[in-house]
Amino acid sequence: MTPNKTLSNFTHLGLIAPLLARLTELEYQQPTPIQAQAIPVVLAGRDLIAGANTGSGKTAAFALPILQQIHTDKPLSTRGNYVTGLVLVPTRELAKQIADSIASYALHFNGDIKTLAVFGGVSINTQMLALRGGTDILVATPGRLIDLISTNAIKLNRVKTLVIDEADRMLSLGFSDEISALLALLPAKKQCLLFSATFPEQVKDLTQTLLNDPVEMQLQSSDASTLVQRVFTVNKGKKTALLAHLIKQHQWRQVLIFVNAKNHCNHLAAKLAKQGISAEVFHGDKSQGARSRVLNAFKAGDIDVLIATDIAARGLDIEKLPVVINFDLPRSPLDYMHRIGRSGRSGEVGLALSLIDHEDYHHFSIIEKKNKIRLEREQVPDFEADEVINEALITANKPIAKPEGSGKKHRRKAGTN
Ligand code: AMP
């Protein structure tokens, strides 16, 4: 988190005292670049498109002005089963995380502003009960929101502000139909804020249909420079052994390992266990309670190794994650960026490591090309890739630049509705 040095603090941004007091308590001394730019724009009622990553402070960038608007309008609004501020997000973890942040920012409104998160994978009845009397701010995944609307638990026709967060992720997970259905239920006059790390065609189309004369801002994560990307070549049969060797040798703690399927999580955890490394798994087949427990334990540093599918790749606010490993390569170049974005946050130096065998090599080149990076292939002593692979690498290896810093759709995965 790199604050904007040009602004001394939040008071210049037009925020009211209860919010400023809370920011002081949270030790947010200076606005981040996205906060400095977006807060005045949102307070002025304008639509917004922001290119911003998780870790940029974007939650506060939209949450603070929305809370202020709701607080200011409050005497005029009656809730019924209506919602005033709607935040659409791709995953349940993100829904909970954002709702928690908003509730925290709203602390000094003394319960006047009600914030709820709704998402699939848990009982709908509890959420229906919680929605009784409406809510001021609702953070929702699209599938569950549609279910709740169909039971009349909530109505969207009085929404004043719509936030679409992680728009690229939402569309790449196959939520396009749900989003269209939801947009049709919103009033014509509303303020729209769209946040996305990347802008593929689908997102551009959405911005064109949804936004009215938006202010555009592009903010690359200021933490990118603290992220080191490396790629190790290895024979397929030795990948797990290499992984275990690296974890032990470097005594890595809080390492997040990505694989492509739920059963790979369990297999890899079992293999690591045989090497004396205990790992937990995080994927869509786990119950919501189990996922929360694992995630909290990982965040707290009680779990050293977490093996996850891509559901964990976006939006999760896991601070200061030192190492992210692609054990299986992500399907899309976009997912590569999302995965490695879990590391090197908050000014810490992070390592994003990919382990590739010869079957991965071509795909990794595509990932590099699309993301405009080129990484030197490295070998770990005693785990070198064999000659066949080396030849392939040497012939295919064009000039190598120092590392810096999307694509094929994969349909909605379990646990993201
Ligand atoms: P976000 O990108 O919204 O997920 O925020 C990433 C992390 O940065 C969260 O842990 C926030 O609490 C923290 N954060 C957001 N804004 C600031 C700020 N201005 N100063 C310090 N920390 C912040």
PDB file of N, CA and C and ligand atoms in Angstrom, residues 1 10 27-32 35 53-60 97 105 317 319 345, ligand 1:
ATOM      1  N   MET A   1       0.835  -1.188   0.000  1.00  0.00           N
ATOM      2  CA  MET A   1       0.000   0.000   0.000  1.00  0.00           C
ATOM      3  C   MET A   1       0.870   1.238   0.000  1.00  0.00           C
ATOM      4  N   PHE A  10      -6.620  12.728   4.477  1.00  0.00           N
ATOM      5  CA  PHE A  10      -7.925  12.548   3.840  1.00  0.00           C
ATOM      6  C   PHE A  10      -8.812  13.788   3.910  1.00  0.00           C
ATOM      7  N   GLU A  27      -5.463   3.966  11.142  1.00  0.00           N
ATOM      8  CA  GLU A  27      -4.103   4.384  10.792  1.00  0.00           C
ATOM      9  C   GLU A  27      -3.890   4.477   9.291  1.00  0.00           C
ATOM     10  N   TYR A  28      -4.929   4.905   8.596  1.00  0.00           N
ATOM     11  CA  TYR A  28      -4.778   5.265   7.189  1.00  0.00           C
ATOM     12  C   TYR A  28      -4.300   6.726   7.188  1.00  0.00           C
ATOM     13  N   GLN A  29      -3.024   6.920   7.047  1.00  0.00           N
ATOM     14  CA  GLN A  29      -2.538   8.290   7.200  1.00  0.00           C
ATOM     15  C   GLN A  29      -2.732   9.124   5.945  1.00  0.00           C
ATOM     16  N   GLN A  30      -2.568   8.479   4.811  1.00  0.00           N
ATOM     17  CA  GLN A  30      -2.698   9.201   3.541  1.00  0.00           C
ATOM     18  C   GLN A  30      -3.535   8.372   2.587  1.00  0.00           C
ATOM     19  N   PRO A  31      -4.264   9.061   1.697  1.00  0.00           N
ATOM     20  CA  PRO A  31      -5.008   8.284   0.705  1.00  0.00           C
ATOM     21  C   PRO A  31      -4.069   7.613  -0.280  1.00  0.00           C
ATOM     22  N   THR A  32      -4.437   6.434  -0.739  1.00  0.00           N
ATOM     23  CA  THR A  32      -3.687   5.814  -1.830  1.00  0.00           C
ATOM     24  C   THR A  32      -4.060   6.561  -3.122  1.00  0.00           C
ATOM     25  N   GLN A  35      -7.659   6.271  -4.082  1.00  0.00           N
ATOM     26  CA  GLN A  35      -8.546   6.979  -3.150  1.00  0.00           C
ATOM     27  C   GLN A  35      -8.501   8.479  -3.404  1.00  0.00           C
ATOM     28  N   ASN A  53      -6.014  -2.657  -9.186  1.00  0.00           N
ATOM     29  CA  ASN A  53      -5.873  -4.011  -8.660  1.00  0.00           C
ATOM     30  C   ASN A  53      -6.315  -4.074  -7.212  1.00  0.00           C
ATOM     31  N   THR A  54      -6.560  -5.298  -6.781  1.00  0.00           N
ATOM     32  CA  THR A  54      -6.718  -5.532  -5.350  1.00  0.00           C
ATOM     33  C   THR A  54      -5.404  -5.136  -4.680  1.00  0.00           C
ATOM     34  N   GLY A  55      -5.509  -4.507  -3.554  1.00  0.00           N
ATOM     35  CA  GLY A  55      -4.298  -4.040  -2.896  1.00  0.00           C
ATOM     36  C   GLY A  55      -4.057  -2.567  -3.130  1.00  0.00           C
ATOM     37  N   SER A  56      -4.842  -1.969  -4.046  1.00  0.00           N
ATOM     38  CA  SER A  56      -4.663  -0.550  -4.350  1.00  0.00           C
ATOM     39  C   SER A  56      -5.426   0.332  -3.370  1.00  0.00           C
ATOM     40  N   GLY A  57      -6.262  -0.278  -2.543  1.00  0.00           N
ATOM     41  CA  GLY A  57      -7.099   0.499  -1.631  1.00  0.00           C
ATOM     42  C   GLY A  57      -8.423   0.871  -2.280  1.00  0.00           C
ATOM     43  N   LYS A  58      -8.851   0.107  -3.279  1.00  0.00           N
ATOM     44  CA  LYS A  58     -10.048   0.508  -4.031  1.00  0.00           C
ATOM     45  C   LYS A  58     -11.334   0.333  -3.221  1.00  0.00           C
ATOM     46  N   THR A  59     -11.328  -0.556  -2.248  1.00  0.00           N
ATOM     47  CA  THR A  59     -12.563  -0.724  -1.458  1.00  0.00           C
ATOM     48  C   THR A  59     -12.934   0.590  -0.776  1.00  0.00           C
ATOM     49  N   ALA A  60     -11.952   1.192  -0.106  1.00  0.00           N
ATOM     50  CA  ALA A  60     -12.238   2.469   0.550  1.00  0.00           C
ATOM     51  C   ALA A  60     -12.548   3.550  -0.480  1.00  0.00           C
ATOM     52  N   GLN A  97     -15.430 -10.001   2.587  1.00  0.00           N
ATOM     53  CA  GLN A  97     -14.327  -9.092   2.900  1.00  0.00           C
ATOM     54  C   GLN A  97     -14.734  -7.625   2.694  1.00  0.00           C
ATOM     55  N   TYR A 105     -15.597   0.840   8.121  1.00  0.00           N
ATOM     56  CA  TYR A 105     -15.525   2.278   7.798  1.00  0.00           C
ATOM     57  C   TYR A 105     -16.733   3.026   8.383  1.00  0.00           C
ATOM     58  N   ASP A 317      -7.903 -10.358   0.485  1.00  0.00           N
ATOM     59  CA  ASP A 317      -6.959  -9.426   1.087  1.00  0.00           C
ATOM     60  C   ASP A 317      -6.059 -10.185   2.057  1.00  0.00           C
ATOM     61  N   GLU A 319      -2.576 -10.018   3.371  1.00  0.00           N
ATOM     62  CA  GLU A 319      -1.483  -9.048   3.328  1.00  0.00           C
ATOM     63  C   GLU A 319      -0.119  -9.727   3.403  1.00  0.00           C
ATOM     64  N   ARG A 345       2.573  -7.691  -1.851  1.00  0.00           N
ATOM     65  CA  ARG A 345       1.667  -6.611  -1.504  1.00  0.00           C
ATOM     66  C   ARG A 345       2.253  -5.733  -0.411  1.00  0.00           C
TER      67      ARG A 345
HETATM   68  P1  AMP B   1      -8.080  -3.083  -0.999  1.00  0.00           P
HETATM   69  O1  AMP B   1      -7.275  -2.847  -2.251  1.00  0.00           O
HETATM   70  O2  AMP B   1      -9.260  -2.206  -0.920  1.00  0.00           O
HETATM   71  O3  AMP B   1      -8.407  -4.553  -0.816  1.00  0.00           O
HETATM   72  O4  AMP B   1      -7.155  -2.660   0.259  1.00  0.00           O
HETATM   73  C1  AMP B   1      -5.964  -3.353   0.538  1.00  0.00           C
HETATM   74  C2  AMP B   1      -5.506  -3.149   1.987  1.00  0.00           C
HETATM   75  O5  AMP B   1      -5.010  -1.822   2.161  1.00  0.00           O
HETATM   76  C3  AMP B   1      -6.585  -3.342   3.038  1.00  0.00           C
HETATM   77  O6  AMP B   1      -6.019  -4.110   4.081  1.00  0.00           O
HETATM   78  C4  AMP B   1      -6.883  -1.946   3.535  1.00  0.00           C
HETATM   79  O7  AMP B   1      -7.273  -1.950   4.888  1.00  0.00           O
HETATM   80  C5  AMP B   1      -5.571  -1.228   3.338  1.00  0.00           C
HETATM   81  N1  AMP B   1      -5.723   0.228   3.031  1.00  0.00           N
HETATM   82  C6  AMP B   1      -6.604   0.784   2.178  1.00  0.00           C
HETATM   83  N2  AMP B   1      -6.406   2.118   2.104  1.00  0.00           N
HETATM   84  C7  AMP B   1      -5.368   2.414   2.911  1.00  0.00           C
HETATM   85  C8  AMP B   1      -4.686   3.633   3.267  1.00  0.00           C
HETATM   86  N3  AMP B   1      -5.036   4.805   2.739  1.00  0.00           N
HETATM   87  N4  AMP B   1      -3.661   3.545   4.149  1.00  0.00           N
HETATM   88  C9  AMP B   1      -3.298   2.342   4.659  1.00  0.00           C
HETATM   89  N5  AMP B   1      -3.889   1.162   4.376  1.00  0.00           N
HETATM   90  C10 AMP B   1      -4.919   1.191   3.511  1.00  0.00           C
END
